[in-house]
Each structure stands twice: as structure tokens, then as C-alpha cells.
Coordinates of C-alpha atoms in Angstrom, one line a residue:
X295 CA -3.0 -17.8 1.1
X296 CA -4.9 -14.5 1.8
X297 CA -6.3 -15.5 5.0
X298 CA -2.7 -16.5 6.4
X299 CA -0.7 -13.8 4.8
X300 CA 0.7 -11.4 7.9
X301 CA 0.8 -8.4 5.6
X302 CA -2.9 -8.9 4.8
X303 CA -3.7 -9.3 8.6
X304 CA -1.7 -6.5 9.6
X305 CA -3.5 -3.8 7.5
X306 CA -6.9 -5.4 7.7
X307 CA -6.9 -3.8 11.4
X308 CA -5.7 -0.4 10.5
X309 CA -7.5 2.3 9.3
X310 CA -5.5 2.4 6.1
X311 CA -6.5 2.5 2.2
X312 CA -4.5 -0.6 1.2
X313 CA -7.3 -3.0 2.2
X314 CA -10.1 -1.2 0.3
X315 CA -8.0 -0.8 -2.6
X316 CA -6.9 -4.5 -2.7
X317 CA -10.6 -5.3 -2.5
X318 CA -11.4 -3.2 -5.6
X319 CA -8.4 -4.9 -7.3
X320 CA -9.7 -8.2 -6.7
X321 CA -12.8 -6.8 -8.5
X322 CA -10.9 -5.6 -11.6
X323 CA -9.0 -8.8 -12.1
X324 CA -12.4 -10.9 -11.8
X325 CA -13.8 -8.9 -14.5
X326 CA -10.3 -9.0 -16.6
X327 CA -10.7 -12.6 -16.4
X328 CA -14.0 -12.7 -17.8
X329 CA -12.6 -10.2 -20.5
X330 CA -10.0 -12.5 -21.5
X331 CA -12.0 -15.9 -21.6
X332 CA -15.1 -14.5 -23.1
X333 CA -14.1 -11.1 -24.8
X334 CA -17.2 -9.2 -23.6
X335 CA -17.0 -5.5 -23.8
X336 CA -19.2 -5.3 -20.7
X337 CA -16.3 -6.8 -18.7
X338 CA -13.9 -4.3 -19.8
X339 CA -16.1 -1.4 -18.9
X340 CA -16.8 -3.0 -15.5
X341 CA -13.0 -3.3 -14.9
X342 CA -12.4 0.4 -15.8
X343 CA -15.1 1.4 -13.3
X344 CA -13.2 -0.5 -10.4
X345 CA -10.0 0.7 -11.5
X346 CA -11.0 4.2 -11.1
X347 CA -12.4 3.4 -7.7
X348 CA -9.2 2.0 -7.0
X349 CA -7.4 5.0 -8.4
X350 CA -9.4 7.2 -6.1
X351 CA -8.3 5.3 -2.9
X352 CA -4.5 4.8 -3.7
X353 CA -3.6 5.5 -7.3
X354 CA -3.0 1.8 -8.3
X355 CA -5.6 2.4 -11.3
X356 CA -2.8 4.1 -13.0
X357 CA -1.4 0.7 -13.5
X358 CA -4.6 -1.3 -14.0
X359 CA -5.7 0.6 -16.8
X360 CA -2.6 -0.3 -19.2
X361 CA -3.1 -4.0 -18.3
X362 CA -6.7 -3.6 -19.3
X363 CA -5.9 -2.1 -22.5
X364 CA -3.3 -4.6 -23.5
X365 CA -5.9 -7.2 -22.7
X366 CA -8.4 -5.6 -24.8
X367 CA -5.7 -5.8 -27.7
X368 CA -4.3 -9.1 -27.1
X369 CA -7.0 -11.6 -25.7
X370 CA -10.8 -12.0 -25.7
X371 CA -11.1 -14.5 -28.7
X372 CA -8.9 -12.3 -30.9
X373 CA -6.1 -14.7 -31.5
X374 CA -6.8 -15.3 -35.0
X375 CA -7.2 -11.6 -36.0
X376 CA -4.4 -9.7 -37.4
X377 CA -2.9 -6.9 -35.2
X378 CA -4.5 -4.2 -37.6
X379 CA -7.8 -6.0 -37.1
X380 CA -7.6 -6.0 -33.4
X381 CA -6.6 -2.3 -33.3
X382 CA -9.6 -1.5 -35.4
X383 CA -12.0 -3.7 -33.1
X384 CA -10.8 -2.5 -29.9
X385 CA -9.8 1.1 -30.1
X386 CA -13.2 2.3 -29.6
X387 CA -13.8 0.0 -26.7
X388 CA -10.4 1.2 -25.1
X389 CA -11.5 4.6 -25.6
X390 CA -14.9 4.0 -24.0
X391 CA -13.0 2.4 -20.9
X392 CA -10.9 5.7 -20.6
X393 CA -14.1 7.6 -20.7
X394 CA -15.5 5.3 -18.0
X395 CA -12.4 5.4 -15.8
X396 CA -12.7 9.4 -16.0
X397 CA -16.1 9.7 -15.3
X398 CA -16.3 7.4 -12.3
X399 CA -13.1 8.8 -11.0
X400 CA -14.8 12.5 -11.3
X401 CA -18.1 11.1 -9.7
X402 CA -16.7 9.4 -6.8
X403 CA -14.0 11.9 -6.2
X404 CA -15.3 15.5 -7.2
X405 CA -12.6 17.1 -5.1
X406 CA -10.1 16.2 -7.5
X407 CA -11.7 18.5 -10.1
X408 CA -12.9 21.3 -7.5
X409 CA -9.2 21.5 -6.3
X410 CA -7.3 20.1 -9.1
X411 CA -4.0 21.7 -8.0
X412 CA -4.2 20.2 -4.6
X413 CA -5.0 16.8 -6.1
X414 CA -2.3 16.8 -8.5
X415 CA 0.1 18.2 -5.6
X416 CA -0.9 15.1 -3.5
X417 CA 0.0 12.8 -6.5
X418 CA 3.2 14.6 -6.8
X419 CA 3.9 14.2 -2.9
X420 CA 3.1 10.5 -3.2
X421 CA 5.5 9.8 -5.8
X422 CA 8.2 11.9 -4.3
X423 CA 7.5 9.8 -1.2
X424 CA 7.8 6.6 -3.1
X425 CA 11.0 7.7 -5.0
X426 CA 12.8 9.4 -2.0
X427 CA 11.8 7.7 1.0
X428 CA 9.2 8.5 3.8
X429 CA 11.5 10.5 6.1
X430 CA 15.0 10.2 4.8
X431 CA 16.6 9.4 1.9
X432 CA 16.7 5.4 0.9
X433 CA 19.1 3.8 -1.3
X434 CA 17.4 2.0 -4.2
X435 CA 17.7 -1.7 -4.0
X436 CA 16.0 -3.4 -6.9
X437 CA 16.4 -6.9 -5.3
X438 CA 14.3 -5.9 -2.3
X439 CA 11.1 -5.5 -4.2
X440 CA 11.6 -9.3 -5.6
X441 CA 12.4 -10.4 -2.0
X442 CA 9.3 -8.5 -0.8
X443 CA 7.1 -10.1 -3.4
X444 CA 8.4 -13.4 -2.4
X445 CA 7.9 -12.5 1.2
X446 CA 4.2 -11.5 0.8
X447 CA 3.3 -14.9 -0.8
X448 CA 5.8 -17.3 0.6
X449 CA 8.8 -18.7 -1.1
X450 CA 7.6 -22.3 -1.1
X451 CA 4.4 -21.3 -3.1
X452 CA 6.5 -19.0 -5.4
X453 CA 9.1 -22.1 -6.0
X454 CA 6.0 -24.2 -6.8
X455 CA 4.9 -21.5 -9.4
X456 CA 8.2 -21.6 -11.0
X457 CA 8.7 -25.4 -11.1
X458 CA 5.2 -25.6 -12.7
X459 CA 5.9 -22.6 -15.2
X460 CA 9.1 -24.2 -16.1
X461 CA 7.5 -27.5 -16.8
X462 CA 5.0 -26.0 -18.8
X463 CA 7.5 -23.9 -20.9
X464 CA 9.4 -27.1 -21.6
X465 CA 6.2 -28.8 -22.9
X466 CA 5.7 -25.8 -25.1
X467 CA 2.3 -25.1 -23.4
X468 CA 1.2 -21.2 -23.5
X469 CA -0.3 -19.7 -20.5
X470 CA -4.1 -19.0 -20.6
X471 CA -4.7 -15.5 -21.8
X472 CA -5.9 -14.9 -18.1
X473 CA -2.6 -15.6 -16.9
X474 CA -0.8 -13.7 -19.7
X475 CA -2.7 -10.8 -18.7
X476 CA -1.9 -11.2 -14.9
X477 CA 1.9 -11.3 -15.4
X478 CA 1.6 -8.2 -17.8
X479 CA 0.4 -6.4 -14.5
X480 CA 2.8 -8.1 -12.2
X481 CA 5.8 -7.3 -14.7
X482 CA 4.9 -3.7 -15.3
X483 CA 4.0 -3.0 -11.7
X484 CA 7.2 -4.5 -10.5
X485 CA 9.3 -2.7 -13.1
X486 CA 7.8 0.5 -12.1
X487 CA 8.5 -0.2 -8.1
X488 CA 12.2 -1.1 -9.2
X489 CA 13.1 1.8 -11.3
X490 CA 11.2 4.7 -9.4
X491 CA 10.6 3.5 -5.9
X492 CA 12.9 3.3 -3.1
X493 CA 10.2 3.2 -0.2
X494 CA 10.1 -0.8 0.1
X495 CA 7.0 -1.9 2.0
X496 CA 5.0 -5.0 2.2
X497 CA 1.8 -3.2 1.7
X498 CA 2.9 -1.7 -1.6
X499 CA 3.2 -5.4 -2.9
X500 CA -0.5 -5.9 -2.0
X501 CA -1.8 -5.3 -5.3
X502 CA 0.2 -8.2 -6.8
X503 CA -1.3 -10.5 -4.1
X504 CA -4.5 -11.6 -6.1
X505 CA -2.8 -12.7 -9.4
X506 CA 0.2 -14.1 -7.6
X507 CA -2.0 -16.3 -5.3
X508 CA -4.2 -17.3 -8.3
X509 CA -0.9 -18.3 -10.1
X510 CA 0.4 -20.3 -7.3
X511 CA -3.0 -22.1 -6.6
X512 CA -3.1 -23.0 -10.4
X513 CA 0.5 -24.4 -10.1
X514 CA -0.6 -26.4 -7.1
X515 CA -3.6 -27.8 -8.9
X516 CA -1.9 -28.4 -12.3
X517 CA 0.9 -30.5 -10.5
X518 CA -1.9 -32.3 -8.4
X519 CA -3.2 -33.2 -11.8
X520 CA 0.2 -34.5 -13.1
X521 CA 0.6 -36.7 -10.0
X522 CA -2.8 -38.2 -10.6
X523 CA -1.4 -40.0 -13.8
X524 CA 1.2 -41.8 -11.9
X525 CA 0.6 -45.2 -10.7
X526 CA 1.7 -44.2 -7.2
X527 CA -0.7 -41.4 -7.2
X528 CA -1.9 -41.7 -3.7
X529 CA 1.7 -41.4 -2.3
X530 CA 2.7 -38.7 -4.4
X531 CA -0.5 -36.6 -4.0
X532 CA 0.0 -37.2 -0.1
X533 CA 3.7 -35.7 -0.4
X534 CA 2.2 -33.0 -2.4
X535 CA -0.2 -32.0 0.1
X536 CA 2.7 -31.9 2.7
X537 CA 4.5 -29.8 0.7
X538 CA 1.6 -27.4 0.5
X539 CA 1.2 -27.4 4.1
X540 CA 4.9 -26.7 4.6
X541 CA 4.4 -23.9 2.4
X542 CA 2.0 -22.0 4.7
X543 CA 3.8 -22.5 7.9
X544 CA 6.1 -19.3 7.5
X545 CA 3.1 -17.1 6.8
X546 CA 1.1 -18.9 9.6
X547 CA 4.1 -18.1 12.0
X548 CA 4.3 -14.6 11.0
X549 CA 0.6 -14.1 11.1
X550 CA 0.5 -15.5 14.9
X551 CA 3.0 -12.8 15.9
X552 CA 1.1 -10.1 14.1
X553 CA -2.2 -11.2 15.8
X554 CA -0.3 -11.4 19.1
X555 CA 1.1 -7.9 18.8
X556 CA -2.3 -6.6 17.7
X557 CA -4.3 -8.1 20.1
X558 CA -3.0 -5.8 22.9
X559 CA -6.1 -3.8 24.5
X560 CA -6.0 -0.6 22.1
X561 CA -7.9 1.1 24.9
X562 CA -4.5 0.9 27.0
X563 CA -2.5 2.4 24.3
X564 CA -0.8 5.5 25.1
X565 CA -2.0 7.8 22.4
X566 CA -5.7 6.9 23.3
X567 CA -5.2 7.7 26.9
X568 CA -3.5 11.0 26.3
X569 CA -6.3 11.9 23.8
X570 CA -8.6 11.1 26.5
X571 CA -6.7 13.0 29.2
X572 CA -6.9 16.1 26.9
X573 CA -10.4 15.9 26.3
X574 CA -11.2 15.6 30.0
X575 CA -9.1 18.5 31.1
X576 CA -9.7 20.9 28.2
X577 CA -12.6 22.9 26.8
X578 CA -13.6 22.2 23.0
X579 CA -12.4 25.6 22.0
X580 CA -9.0 24.9 22.6
X581 CA -6.7 24.8 19.3
X582 CA -4.4 21.8 19.2
X583 CA -1.3 21.2 17.2
X584 CA -0.4 17.5 17.1
X585 CA 2.0 15.2 15.9
X586 CA 0.9 12.5 13.3
X587 CA -1.0 9.4 14.5
X588 CA -1.5 11.2 18.0
X589 CA -5.1 10.9 19.1
X590 CA -7.4 14.1 19.3
X591 CA -10.9 13.6 20.3
X592 CA -13.4 14.9 18.0
X593 CA -14.7 17.4 20.4
X594 CA -12.0 19.7 19.2
X595 CA -12.6 21.4 15.8
X596 CA -9.5 23.7 15.6
X597 CA -6.8 21.2 15.4
X598 CA -3.7 20.6 12.9
X599 CA -1.6 17.8 12.3
X600 CA 2.1 17.9 11.6
X601 CA 5.0 15.4 10.6
X602 CA 7.3 17.7 12.3
X603 CA 6.6 20.9 14.3
X604 CA 8.3 23.9 13.6
X605 CA 8.8 27.7 14.7
X606 CA 6.7 28.5 11.7
X607 CA 3.9 26.3 12.2
X608 CA 3.7 27.6 15.8
X609 CA 3.7 31.3 14.9
X610 CA 1.3 30.6 12.1
X611 CA -1.2 28.4 14.1
X612 CA -0.6 29.7 17.6
X613 CA -2.1 26.7 19.3
X614 CA -3.3 26.4 23.0
X615 CA -1.9 22.9 23.4
X616 CA 0.7 20.6 21.5
X617 CA 0.5 16.9 21.7
X618 CA 4.0 15.4 20.9
X619 CA 5.0 12.0 20.3
X620 CA 8.5 10.3 20.7
X621 CA 8.1 8.6 17.4
X622 CA 7.9 11.8 15.5
X623 CA 10.5 13.7 17.7
X624 CA 13.0 10.6 17.0
X625 CA 12.8 11.4 13.6
X626 CA 14.5 14.8 14.0
X627 CA 16.8 13.7 16.7
X628 CA 20.3 13.7 14.8
X629 CA 21.0 17.1 13.4
X630 CA 23.6 15.4 11.0
X631 CA 20.9 13.6 9.2
X632 CA 19.4 17.0 7.7
X633 CA 21.0 16.7 4.4
X634 CA 19.1 13.3 3.8
X635 CA 15.9 14.5 5.1
X636 CA 13.0 14.7 2.6
X637 CA 11.9 17.9 3.9
X638 CA 15.2 19.4 3.4
X639 CA 18.1 20.5 5.8
X640 CA 16.7 23.9 6.7
X641 CA 13.2 22.6 7.7
X642 CA 14.8 19.5 9.4
X643 CA 17.0 21.6 11.8
X644 CA 13.8 23.8 12.5
X645 CA 12.0 20.6 13.8
X646 CA 15.3 19.3 15.5
X647 CA 15.9 22.5 17.5
X648 CA 12.1 23.3 18.1
X649 CA 11.7 19.8 19.7
X650 CA 15.1 20.0 21.5
X651 CA 14.2 23.4 23.2
X652 CA 10.5 22.2 24.0
X653 CA 11.6 18.9 25.8
X654 CA 14.5 20.9 27.4
X655 CA 11.7 23.2 28.9
X656 CA 13.6 26.3 27.2
X657 CA 10.5 27.6 25.4
X658 CA 8.7 29.8 27.6
X659 CA 5.7 30.0 25.7
X660 CA 4.7 26.3 26.6
X661 CA 5.0 24.3 29.7
X662 CA 4.7 20.3 30.0
X663 CA 1.1 19.7 31.4
X664 CA 1.2 15.9 31.1
X665 CA 3.8 13.3 30.4
X666 CA 2.5 9.6 29.2
X667 CA 6.1 8.5 28.5
X668 CA 5.9 8.4 24.6
X669 CA 3.3 11.2 24.2
X670 CA 3.4 14.7 25.9
X671 CA 0.9 17.4 26.2
X672 CA 2.2 21.0 26.4
X673 CA 0.1 24.1 27.1

């Protein structure tokens, strides 16, 4: 399922933190599984360390730790003990996991301690983007997160999981402790997304992928075993293999499109060509202000990135060169959208008119040096 997921393939070829985070999330759930099945404290401590590393990458550890604490309290060969006994036995271990989390996070990201204000500011900025929207205000749609989760895994696989879960519930069988802990995480994470996040993206569902994939795989195996009890098991199992294969078709189709679009020679991308032209035509001491996701070669040290150029930024930085991308300019093209902008109407209009006058060649301080179509160089 992971290998055929278009979302996984899409972000596996980008310099983006979601895939390294997913790797650590997988490690966390591996140790969580061992904890639920064996109850060893060492597994909880290892899981806490991985949660800290995941937190330093993209904050998902905030959601992993509560799942770890609940699993410590409820599972791990503690089913026959009273709640009071569980709290007495596991509270010290939970405290140790918290200390491990904080220690690993501090050691692997000392910047968070040295510049604590900037660190908390980045957390707040991330929360605001997820809540408001990346550029413009997004209306919150709770069902979109459920749909996104289904799309990431595949609707056939999710349907198989629901059918098997319904059957097990009808039989009165309780899920294994591991699966219960998995779905505690799924439920809490989805609850947070639906209540507090408006920015719906497939990559935000990736932390759910390991647990949903394991659950769906378990459903396939469970139904396979049930079909083996039938007198016509060869026929039924053959049909079941066909169902499984059919379940992979949408993912494979989407993955082929992703591979096709990402297989284009990156050397010919406009951003790369523009960046190399700048490197060939200007000395390394030039200061550059550039729109996000433009390419500025490493020979230039005096550079600054922006998600929208403004007169204030120009006056403050006084750059020698501007690298302008149409993708950023288009975000500020409509002056009527200022009220719905995350940066606020005044800042939005500042960027709108700056880009408008720059492209109309009405700013005497800069002239067009090279036009690459979707990327322009001004000096």
C-alpha cells in the first residue's frame, strides 16, 4: 500500500519533512506495538525518543505522546489490574517517557532552547497556517479530512477494513491491544484536524498511513483465513485476491500520473535555468531577494526569501537583484481578496501593488534583466 500510494511517491522526491517524519512515525508504532504486546518499559522509552525526533521534524510528536501514555495505562499485560493499580504502576514510567521526550528533543534541536521565542513563534505560525489556510481563508469542511484519509489509503481497502471490523464486532471479538492503540491515535489525530485545521492536504494524513495500512492488511488476512474455512475456499480465495488487486488499481493509476509528472528532467525547470543564469551573470557579492521556491545558487550568501515582496522589505533589505515567480505573484493578483488573506489586507495590498508596478515597469529602482516566462530577474 505504501509503495503504490501517490501521496507517498509525491513527497518521496521532494526536499520536504513529511517523509522523514513518516519514517520516525513508523518506528514509533513499531515500539508501541511491542509495548502493547509485551509490556516492557524499554519499548515505551524508545517510542518516546522517536516521538521527540518526529516532533523536531514536524511536530507530530505532540500527538504521538498522548497515544503512548494511554497505551501505557491500558495495555501491556495490565488488563486484569484495576485502574488504580495501573496508574500506580505506570505513572512513573509515563514520567520517564516525558523526560526522555524533552531530553531527546533538546539535544537534537538545541535551537529550540537557545532561541525559544523563535521556536514557539514557529509553532504558532504553523498552527495559524493549518487553522486559517496557507494563503487565503479556507472554510472548514469536516468531511474533507475523512475523504482525504480514504483517498490516501484507497476506498476499497477502507471498505474491506470496515467490513471485517463489523464482522468482528458482531462476533463480539475485541481488537488486539495494538489495534486499539492504533485507533486511539487515528481518532485523536483526525479529531484535531477536523476541529482545528482548515488546510486539507494529503501529506497531513501521512502519519495515519502506517496504522491504517496495518489495519487494512490485517483485515485482508483475517478475511482470507475465514474464506479458508469454506468448502469452496479455492474459488472464494481467488475472488478475494481479485478484490485486493482491484483495490490497488486507483492507487497505481494515480501513482503513474505522479511518476510521469515528476519524471520530467529537473535540469530543464525554469527555476533551475533562471538560478543558473543569475550565477553566470552576477558576482557572488550581490544581494538577492527572491520569491519562495525560486532557485538561488549557493555562491550567493546575502539572500532573503519571501512569500510576497513588499516595499518595506525592499527598503529594509535593499537588494541588488529580485527573483520573481509568477506562482507567488498570482497569489496577490486580485486586490479584492485582501480581506481573506492570512497576512492581512494591508500587507496583501502592499504586495499586490508592488508586483503590479514592478511588472508594469513603473518602478525606476529596478529593471527587467531576464524573463524566463514564469520567473523574472530584476536588477
